[in-house]
CSV table of C-alpha atoms and ligand atoms in Angstrom, one decimal:
chain,number,residue,atom,x,y,z
F,1,UNK,CA,-99.8,-122.4,182.6
F,2,UNK,CA,-97.4,-123.4,179.8
F,3,UNK,CA,-93.9,-124.7,180.3
F,4,UNK,CA,-91.2,-122.3,178.8
F,5,UNK,CA,-88.8,-124.0,176.3
F,6,UNK,CA,-85.4,-122.3,176.3
F,7,UNK,CA,-84.3,-121.7,172.7
F,8,UNK,CA,-80.5,-122.3,172.4
F,9,UNK,CA,-79.4,-121.0,169.0
F,10,UNK,CA,-76.2,-122.5,167.5
F,11,UNK,CA,-76.4,-120.9,164.0
F,12,UNK,CA,-73.1,-119.2,164.7
F,13,UNK,CA,-71.3,-122.4,166.0
F,14,UNK,CA,-72.8,-125.6,164.6
F,15,UNK,CA,-74.4,-123.8,161.8
F,16,UNK,CA,-71.2,-122.0,160.8
F,17,UNK,CA,-69.4,-125.3,160.6
F,18,UNK,CA,-70.9,-125.7,157.1
F,19,UNK,CA,-68.2,-125.5,154.4
F,20,UNK,CA,-68.4,-122.2,152.6
F,21,UNK,CA,-70.7,-120.6,155.2
F,22,UNK,CA,-68.0,-118.9,157.3
F,23,UNK,CA,-68.9,-115.4,158.5
F,24,UNK,CA,-66.8,-112.4,159.6
F,25,UNK,CA,-67.0,-111.2,163.2
F,26,UNK,CA,-69.0,-108.2,162.0
F,27,UNK,CA,-71.5,-110.4,160.3
F,28,UNK,CA,-71.8,-112.6,163.3
F,29,UNK,CA,-72.5,-109.6,165.6
F,30,UNK,CA,-75.2,-108.5,163.2
F,31,UNK,CA,-76.9,-111.9,163.3
F,32,UNK,CA,-76.4,-112.2,167.1
F,33,UNK,CA,-78.2,-108.9,167.6
F,34,UNK,CA,-81.1,-110.1,165.4
F,35,UNK,CA,-81.2,-113.4,167.3
F,36,UNK,CA,-81.5,-111.4,170.5
F,37,UNK,CA,-84.4,-109.4,168.9
F,38,UNK,CA,-86.0,-112.7,167.8
F,39,UNK,CA,-86.1,-113.7,171.4
F,40,UNK,CA,-83.7,-116.7,171.7
F,41,UNK,CA,-82.5,-117.4,175.2
F,42,UNK,CA,-79.0,-118.6,174.5
F,43,UNK,CA,-76.6,-117.8,171.6
F,44,UNK,CA,-73.8,-120.3,171.1
F,45,UNK,CA,-71.3,-117.8,169.6
F,46,UNK,CA,-68.4,-120.0,168.7
F,47,UNK,CA,-65.7,-122.5,169.8
F,48,UNK,CA,-63.2,-120.0,171.2
F,49,UNK,CA,-60.1,-122.2,171.1
F,50,UNK,CA,-60.7,-123.3,167.5
F,51,UNK,CA,-59.3,-120.1,165.9
F,52,UNK,CA,-58.5,-116.5,166.7
F,53,UNK,CA,-61.5,-115.5,164.6
F,54,UNK,CA,-63.9,-117.6,166.7
F,55,UNK,CA,-62.3,-116.2,169.9
F,56,UNK,CA,-62.9,-112.7,168.7
F,57,UNK,CA,-66.5,-113.4,167.7
F,58,UNK,CA,-67.3,-114.7,171.1
F,59,UNK,CA,-65.7,-111.6,172.7
F,60,UNK,CA,-67.6,-109.2,170.3
F,61,UNK,CA,-70.9,-110.9,170.7
F,62,UNK,CA,-70.5,-110.9,174.4
F,63,UNK,CA,-70.1,-107.2,174.3
F,64,UNK,CA,-73.0,-106.6,171.8
F,65,UNK,CA,-75.9,-108.5,173.4
F,66,UNK,CA,-77.4,-107.9,176.8
F,67,UNK,CA,-80.6,-109.9,177.2
F,68,UNK,CA,-79.4,-113.3,176.1
F,69,UNK,CA,-76.9,-115.8,177.5
F,70,UNK,CA,-73.7,-116.1,175.4
F,71,UNK,CA,-72.2,-119.5,175.2
F,72,UNK,CA,-68.8,-120.8,174.1
F,73,UNK,CA,-68.1,-124.4,173.2
F,74,UNK,CA,-65.1,-126.4,174.6
F,75,UNK,CA,-63.8,-129.9,174.7
F,76,UNK,CA,-63.3,-131.4,178.2
F,77,UNK,CA,-59.8,-129.8,178.3
F,78,UNK,CA,-58.2,-127.3,180.5
F,79,UNK,CA,-56.9,-125.1,177.7
F,80,UNK,CA,-60.3,-125.0,175.9
F,81,UNK,CA,-62.1,-124.0,179.1
F,82,UNK,CA,-59.5,-121.3,180.0
F,83,UNK,CA,-59.8,-119.8,176.5
F,84,UNK,CA,-63.6,-119.9,176.6
F,85,UNK,CA,-63.7,-118.3,180.0
F,86,UNK,CA,-61.5,-115.5,178.7
F,87,UNK,CA,-63.6,-115.0,175.6
F,88,UNK,CA,-66.8,-114.7,177.7
F,89,UNK,CA,-65.4,-112.1,180.0
F,90,UNK,CA,-67.7,-109.3,178.8
F,91,UNK,CA,-70.9,-111.4,178.7
F,92,UNK,CA,-73.6,-110.2,181.0
F,93,UNK,CA,-74.6,-113.9,181.3
F,94,UNK,CA,-72.0,-116.4,180.0
F,95,UNK,CA,-72.2,-120.1,179.6
F,96,UNK,CA,-69.4,-122.7,179.0
F,97,UNK,CA,-70.6,-125.6,176.9
F,98,UNK,CA,-68.2,-128.5,177.7
F,99,UNK,CA,-68.4,-132.2,177.1
F,100,UNK,CA,-67.1,-135.5,175.8
F,101,UNK,CA,-68.3,-138.4,173.7
F,102,UNK,CA,-70.6,-140.8,175.6
F,103,UNK,CA,-71.2,-143.6,173.1
F,104,UNK,CA,-69.0,-146.6,173.1
F,105,UNK,CA,-68.1,-145.8,169.5
F,106,UNK,CA,-66.7,-142.5,170.5
F,107,UNK,CA,-65.2,-143.8,173.7
F,108,UNK,CA,-63.3,-146.6,172.0
F,109,UNK,CA,-62.5,-145.1,168.5
F,110,UNK,CA,-62.3,-141.4,169.2
F,111,UNK,CA,-60.8,-141.2,172.7
F,112,UNK,CA,-59.3,-144.7,172.9
F,113,UNK,CA,-60.5,-144.7,176.4
F,114,UNK,CA,-63.1,-146.4,178.6
F,115,UNK,CA,-66.4,-145.4,180.3
F,116,UNK,CA,-64.8,-144.8,183.7
F,117,UNK,CA,-62.2,-142.4,182.4
F,118,UNK,CA,-64.7,-140.6,180.2
F,119,UNK,CA,-67.0,-140.1,183.2
F,120,UNK,CA,-64.1,-138.9,185.3
F,121,UNK,CA,-63.0,-136.4,182.7
F,122,UNK,CA,-66.5,-135.1,182.2
F,123,UNK,CA,-67.0,-134.5,185.9
F,124,UNK,CA,-63.6,-132.8,186.1
F,125,UNK,CA,-64.5,-130.6,183.1
F,126,UNK,CA,-67.7,-129.5,184.7
F,127,UNK,CA,-66.1,-128.7,188.0
F,128,UNK,CA,-63.3,-126.8,186.3
F,129,UNK,CA,-65.7,-124.8,184.1
F,130,UNK,CA,-67.9,-124.1,187.1
F,131,UNK,CA,-64.8,-122.7,189.0
F,132,UNK,CA,-64.7,-119.9,186.3
F,133,UNK,CA,-68.0,-118.5,187.6
F,134,UNK,CA,-70.1,-119.1,184.5
F,135,UNK,CA,-73.2,-121.3,183.9
F,136,UNK,CA,-72.1,-124.7,182.7
F,137,UNK,CA,-73.7,-126.9,180.1
F,138,UNK,CA,-72.4,-130.4,179.7
F,139,UNK,CA,-72.8,-132.3,176.3
F,140,UNK,CA,-72.7,-136.1,176.2
F,141,UNK,CA,-71.7,-136.3,172.6
F,142,UNK,CA,-73.4,-139.0,170.5
F,143,UNK,CA,-75.8,-139.6,173.4
F,144,UNK,CA,-78.3,-140.9,170.7
F,145,UNK,CA,-76.1,-144.1,170.4
F,146,UNK,CA,-74.8,-144.3,174.0
F,147,UNK,CA,-75.5,-147.1,176.4
F,148,UNK,CA,-78.6,-145.8,178.3
F,149,UNK,CA,-77.5,-147.0,181.7
F,150,UNK,CA,-74.1,-145.3,181.2
F,151,UNK,CA,-75.7,-142.1,179.9
F,152,UNK,CA,-77.9,-142.0,183.0
F,153,UNK,CA,-74.8,-142.5,185.3
F,154,UNK,CA,-72.9,-139.8,183.4
F,155,UNK,CA,-75.8,-137.4,183.5
F,156,UNK,CA,-76.2,-137.9,187.3
F,157,UNK,CA,-72.4,-137.4,187.9
F,158,UNK,CA,-72.2,-134.2,185.9
F,159,UNK,CA,-75.2,-132.7,187.6
F,160,UNK,CA,-73.7,-133.6,191.0
F,161,UNK,CA,-70.5,-131.8,189.8
F,162,UNK,CA,-72.6,-128.7,189.1
F,163,UNK,CA,-73.8,-128.8,185.5
F,164,UNK,CA,-76.7,-126.4,185.1
F,165,UNK,CA,-77.8,-127.9,181.8
F,166,UNK,CA,-77.2,-131.4,180.3
F,167,UNK,CA,-77.3,-131.7,176.6
F,168,UNK,CA,-78.3,-135.1,175.2
F,169,UNK,CA,-77.2,-134.8,171.5
F,170,UNK,CA,-78.2,-137.1,168.7
F,171,UNK,CA,-74.9,-136.1,167.1
F,172,UNK,CA,-75.2,-138.4,164.1
F,173,UNK,CA,-78.9,-138.0,163.5
F,174,UNK,CA,-79.4,-141.7,164.1
F,175,UNK,CA,-82.4,-141.9,166.5
F,176,UNK,CA,-86.0,-142.5,165.7
F,177,UNK,CA,-88.4,-140.0,167.4
F,178,UNK,CA,-90.2,-142.5,169.7
F,179,UNK,CA,-86.8,-144.0,170.8
F,180,UNK,CA,-85.1,-140.6,171.3
F,181,UNK,CA,-88.2,-139.6,173.4
F,182,UNK,CA,-87.8,-142.8,175.4
F,183,UNK,CA,-84.1,-142.0,176.1
F,184,UNK,CA,-85.1,-138.7,177.6
F,185,UNK,CA,-87.9,-140.3,179.6
F,186,UNK,CA,-85.5,-142.9,180.9
F,187,UNK,CA,-83.2,-140.2,182.1
F,188,UNK,CA,-86.1,-138.5,184.0
F,189,UNK,CA,-86.9,-141.8,185.6
F,190,UNK,CA,-83.4,-143.0,186.5
F,191,UNK,CA,-81.3,-139.9,187.2
F,192,UNK,CA,-81.9,-139.1,190.9
F,193,UNK,CA,-80.8,-135.4,190.7
F,194,UNK,CA,-82.4,-134.6,187.3
F,195,UNK,CA,-84.5,-131.8,188.8
F,196,UNK,CA,-81.3,-129.9,189.5
F,197,UNK,CA,-80.5,-129.3,185.8
F,198,UNK,CA,-82.3,-128.5,182.6
F,199,UNK,CA,-82.2,-131.3,180.0
F,200,UNK,CA,-81.4,-130.1,176.5
F,201,UNK,CA,-82.0,-131.7,173.1
F,202,UNK,CA,-79.6,-131.2,170.2
F,203,UNK,CA,-80.5,-133.2,167.1
F,204,UNK,CA,-78.9,-133.6,163.7
F,205,UNK,CA,-80.8,-134.2,160.5
F,206,UNK,CA,-79.0,-137.1,158.8
F,207,UNK,CA,-82.3,-139.0,158.4
F,208,UNK,CA,-84.5,-135.9,158.2
F,209,UNK,CA,-85.7,-136.5,161.8
F,210,UNK,CA,-84.1,-133.7,163.6
F,211,UNK,CA,-87.2,-131.7,164.3
F,212,UNK,CA,-89.3,-134.8,165.1
F,213,UNK,CA,-86.6,-136.0,167.5
F,214,UNK,CA,-86.4,-132.6,169.2
F,215,UNK,CA,-90.1,-132.5,169.7
F,216,UNK,CA,-90.0,-136.0,171.1
F,217,UNK,CA,-87.4,-134.9,173.6
F,218,UNK,CA,-89.4,-131.8,174.6
F,219,UNK,CA,-92.6,-133.9,175.0
F,220,UNK,CA,-90.7,-136.2,177.3
F,221,UNK,CA,-89.4,-133.4,179.6
F,222,UNK,CA,-86.5,-131.7,178.0
F,223,UNK,CA,-86.8,-127.9,178.4
F,224,UNK,CA,-84.1,-126.6,176.1
F,225,UNK,CA,-84.0,-127.0,172.3
F,226,UNK,CA,-80.7,-126.5,170.4
F,227,UNK,CA,-81.5,-125.2,166.9
F,228,UNK,CA,-80.2,-123.2,164.0
F,229,UNK,CA,-81.8,-120.8,161.6
F,230,UNK,CA,-82.9,-122.5,158.4
F,231,UNK,CA,-81.7,-125.8,160.0
F,232,UNK,CA,-78.2,-125.2,158.7
F,233,UNK,CA,-75.3,-127.2,160.3
F,234,UNK,CA,-72.9,-130.1,159.9
F,235,UNK,CA,-73.7,-132.6,157.1
F,236,UNK,CA,-77.6,-132.6,156.7
F,237,UNK,CA,-77.9,-129.9,159.3
F,238,UNK,CA,-79.4,-129.3,162.8
F,239,UNK,CA,-82.9,-128.9,164.0
F,240,UNK,CA,-84.4,-125.7,162.5
F,241,UNK,CA,-85.4,-123.0,164.9
F,242,UNK,CA,-88.4,-121.9,162.8
F,243,UNK,CA,-89.8,-125.4,162.8
F,244,UNK,CA,-89.6,-125.9,166.5
F,245,UNK,CA,-90.9,-122.4,167.3
F,246,UNK,CA,-93.9,-122.7,165.0
F,247,UNK,CA,-94.7,-126.3,166.0
F,248,UNK,CA,-94.9,-125.1,169.6
F,249,UNK,CA,-97.0,-122.0,168.6
F,250,UNK,CA,-99.3,-124.0,166.3
F,251,UNK,CA,-99.9,-126.8,168.8
F,252,UNK,CA,-100.9,-124.7,171.8
F,253,UNK,CA,-102.5,-127.8,173.4
F,254,UNK,CA,-99.1,-129.5,174.1
F,255,UNK,CA,-98.6,-127.0,177.0
F,256,UNK,CA,-95.3,-125.5,175.8
F,257,UNK,CA,-94.3,-122.0,174.8
F,258,UNK,CA,-91.1,-120.0,173.8
F,259,UNK,CA,-90.1,-116.4,173.8
F,260,UNK,CA,-89.7,-116.3,170.0
F,261,UNK,CA,-91.3,-113.3,168.3
F,262,UNK,CA,-92.4,-115.4,165.3
F,263,UNK,CA,-93.0,-112.3,163.0
F,264,UNK,CA,-89.3,-111.8,162.9
F,265,UNK,CA,-88.5,-115.4,161.6
F,266,UNK,CA,-88.7,-114.8,157.9
F,267,UNK,CA,-86.5,-111.7,157.9
F,268,UNK,CA,-83.8,-113.4,159.9
F,269,UNK,CA,-84.0,-116.5,157.8
F,270,UNK,CA,-83.3,-114.3,154.7
F,271,UNK,CA,-80.5,-112.5,156.4
F,272,UNK,CA,-78.7,-115.8,157.5
F,273,UNK,CA,-79.2,-117.2,154.0
F,274,UNK,CA,-77.7,-114.2,152.3
F,275,UNK,CA,-74.8,-113.7,154.7
F,276,UNK,CA,-73.9,-117.4,154.6
F,277,UNK,CA,-74.5,-117.6,150.9
F,278,UNK,CA,-76.7,-120.7,151.6
F,279,UNK,CA,-80.0,-120.6,149.7
F,280,UNK,CA,-83.0,-121.9,151.5
F,281,UNK,CA,-84.6,-124.9,149.7
F,282,UNK,CA,-87.9,-123.8,148.0
F,283,UNK,CA,-90.0,-126.4,149.9
F,284,UNK,CA,-88.4,-125.7,153.3
F,285,UNK,CA,-91.1,-125.6,156.0
F,286,UNK,CA,-92.0,-122.1,157.2
F,287,UNK,CA,-89.3,-120.1,155.4
F,288,UNK,CA,-89.0,-121.7,151.9
F,289,UNK,CA,-90.2,-119.8,148.8
F,290,UNK,CA,-93.1,-122.2,148.3
F,291,UNK,CA,-94.1,-122.5,152.0
F,292,UNK,CA,-97.1,-120.3,151.4
F,293,UNK,CA,-97.5,-120.7,147.7
F,294,UNK,CA,-100.5,-122.6,146.2
F,295,UNK,CA,-100.3,-123.8,142.7
F,296,UNK,CA,-102.8,-126.6,141.9
F,297,UNK,CA,-106.3,-125.7,140.9
F,298,UNK,CA,-108.0,-127.7,143.7
F,299,UNK,CA,-105.8,-126.1,146.4
F,300,UNK,CA,-106.1,-122.6,144.9
F,301,UNK,CA,-109.9,-122.8,144.8
F,302,UNK,CA,-110.1,-124.1,148.4
F,303,UNK,CA,-107.6,-121.6,149.6
F,304,UNK,CA,-109.4,-118.7,148.0
F,305,UNK,CA,-112.7,-119.8,149.5
F,306,UNK,CA,-111.2,-120.0,153.0
F,307,UNK,CA,-107.4,-119.9,153.7
F,308,UNK,CA,-107.6,-122.4,156.5
F,309,UNK,CA,-108.6,-125.0,154.0
F,310,UNK,CA,-104.9,-125.3,153.0
F,311,UNK,CA,-102.9,-123.2,155.5
F,312,UNK,CA,-102.2,-124.0,159.1
F,313,UNK,CA,-100.1,-120.9,159.7
F,314,UNK,CA,-100.9,-117.4,158.9
F,315,UNK,CA,-97.9,-116.2,156.8
F,316,UNK,CA,-98.0,-112.8,158.6
F,317,UNK,CA,-97.2,-114.8,161.9
F,318,UNK,CA,-93.8,-115.6,160.5
F,319,UNK,CA,-93.2,-112.3,158.7
F,320,UNK,CA,-94.1,-113.4,155.2
F,321,UNK,CA,-96.2,-110.7,153.5
F,322,UNK,CA,-98.9,-112.9,152.2
F,323,UNK,CA,-99.6,-116.3,150.6
F,324,UNK,CA,-99.1,-116.5,146.9
F,325,UNK,CA,-101.2,-118.0,144.2
F,326,UNK,CA,-98.8,-119.3,141.6
F,327,UNK,CA,-100.2,-119.6,138.1
F,328,UNK,CA,-99.2,-122.8,136.3
F,329,UNK,CA,-100.9,-125.1,133.9
F,330,UNK,CA,-102.3,-126.9,136.9
F,331,UNK,CA,-104.2,-123.7,138.1
F,332,UNK,CA,-107.9,-123.3,137.7
F,333,UNK,CA,-110.2,-120.5,136.7
F,334,UNK,CA,-110.7,-119.3,140.3
F,335,UNK,CA,-107.0,-118.6,140.7
F,336,UNK,CA,-106.8,-116.9,137.3
F,337,UNK,CA,-109.8,-114.7,138.1
F,338,UNK,CA,-108.3,-113.8,141.5
F,339,UNK,CA,-104.9,-112.9,140.1
F,340,UNK,CA,-106.4,-110.7,137.2
F,341,UNK,CA,-108.6,-109.0,139.8
F,342,UNK,CA,-105.5,-108.1,141.8
F,343,UNK,CA,-104.3,-106.4,138.6
F,344,UNK,CA,-107.5,-104.4,138.3
F,345,UNK,CA,-109.5,-106.5,135.7
F,346,UNK,CA,-112.7,-108.4,136.1
F,347,UNK,CA,-113.7,-111.4,133.9
F,348,UNK,CA,-116.8,-113.6,134.0
F,349,UNK,CA,-118.5,-116.2,132.0
F,350,UNK,CA,-117.4,-116.7,128.4
F,351,UNK,CA,-114.7,-114.0,128.6
F,352,UNK,CA,-113.2,-115.8,131.6
F,353,UNK,CA,-113.3,-119.1,129.7
F,354,UNK,CA,-111.5,-117.5,126.7
F,355,UNK,CA,-108.9,-115.9,128.9
F,356,UNK,CA,-108.4,-119.3,130.7
F,357,UNK,CA,-108.0,-121.2,127.4
F,358,UNK,CA,-105.3,-118.8,126.2
F,359,UNK,CA,-103.7,-118.7,129.7
F,360,UNK,CA,-103.3,-122.5,129.5
F,361,UNK,CA,-101.4,-122.2,126.2
F,362,UNK,CA,-99.0,-119.8,127.8
F,363,UNK,CA,-98.7,-121.9,131.0
F,364,UNK,CA,-97.8,-125.0,129.1
F,365,UNK,CA,-94.9,-123.1,127.4
F,366,UNK,CA,-93.7,-121.0,130.3
F,367,UNK,CA,-94.4,-123.3,133.4
F,368,UNK,CA,-95.1,-120.2,135.5
F,369,UNK,CA,-97.2,-117.3,134.3
F,370,UNK,CA,-96.4,-113.9,135.9
F,371,UNK,CA,-98.2,-110.6,136.0
F,372,UNK,CA,-96.5,-109.3,132.9
F,373,UNK,CA,-97.6,-112.4,130.9
F,374,UNK,CA,-101.1,-111.9,132.3
F,375,UNK,CA,-101.2,-108.2,131.2
F,376,UNK,CA,-100.2,-109.2,127.6
F,377,UNK,CA,-102.9,-111.9,127.6
F,378,UNK,CA,-105.6,-109.5,128.9
F,379,UNK,CA,-104.7,-106.7,126.5
F,380,UNK,CA,-104.6,-109.1,123.5
F,381,UNK,CA,-107.7,-111.0,124.5
F,382,UNK,CA,-110.1,-109.2,122.1
F,383,UNK,CA,-107.8,-110.0,119.2
F,384,UNK,CA,-107.5,-113.6,120.3
F,385,UNK,CA,-111.3,-114.0,120.7
F,386,UNK,CA,-112.0,-112.6,117.2
F,387,UNK,CA,-109.4,-114.8,115.5
C,1,KIV,O1,-73.7,-132.6,167.6
C,1,KIV,C1,-73.1,-132.5,168.7
C,1,KIV,O2,-73.0,-133.5,169.5
C,1,KIV,C2,-72.5,-131.2,169.1
C,1,KIV,C3,-71.9,-131.1,170.4
C,1,KIV,C4,-70.5,-130.5,170.3
C,1,KIV,C5,-72.8,-130.3,171.3
C,1,KIV,O3,-72.6,-130.3,168.3
C,2,ZN,ZN1,-74.2,-130.7,166.8
């Protein structure tokens, strides 16, 4: 029996913090409904006290979705928690996500405080949020750089205060995967009441390690992953939902599973990208334009013989129509033959050689040869051969 990983999607909160990616409430509701269809367990819908727009979005998303927990972010402050509680009023299942900086850098230079006071305020915030009748998740901001003994003490104290989930964010994307994994392991070994809460991982991508760190956390006992569609988020972004979901699906032997309906991934990735006016990089894992495109001759030949030679994911599993064979000057005869056959032509032997030679001339000029170019080549081939 596999362990279920809760997928906590923060596209509409951490993801929407990206400059230029702001969405209207209507757009957020559309994305929230799609996230519900995708099968996420929690939608972080906004930071209600931050603006009237964010407040309204949390209200409208709470009304619009039914099979998913709706979460609102707060600082460890009374007014934040009051406003979040109000915004979540219509949620079938609501969660207040409250917290405070846990690293000495944050404690000293952000709060100008000390560990004891931070712990006290964290505990107070959890108790106060809990009194509102919602699930409570506590975040220990910058946990990736926090003193481990203090992090364990804080985690134990907020669980004792009633936190249902404790989030251990690598806020600055600083950690290395094996060390982040060890942090989570340390908490499991040193926090006495850890079995009373779910441990959550929330990783940023400043060093390109967000997904690796998230997986390290999950492999060491965390059971919730905080992610965004396409990995969007502050600075270099957050852990991407599609990567975590497909790692867990592809590596069935690690004993984990999620509720994600993977065939819906690509459609939602495109929707988020177009609504946020944030193009997906071509080589982005799972959802990039080139994620299932084969362009070199050796790869194309191997792929055409047996797709598993070069693909570990069936594109249909993530909602991508099919793999593509991109024709460039690096392509070989096998790929060219395959593509012209898709256009209804058949070439063998000398004819194929001639077509290929002429194709290379076009490819050197055009970089990528499309179907229209191929048709021109095919129809003019007798003329070219007789030259
Ligand atoms: O990165 C972070 O620490 C956060 C918290 C507010 C959860 O986004
Ligand atoms: Zn974050």
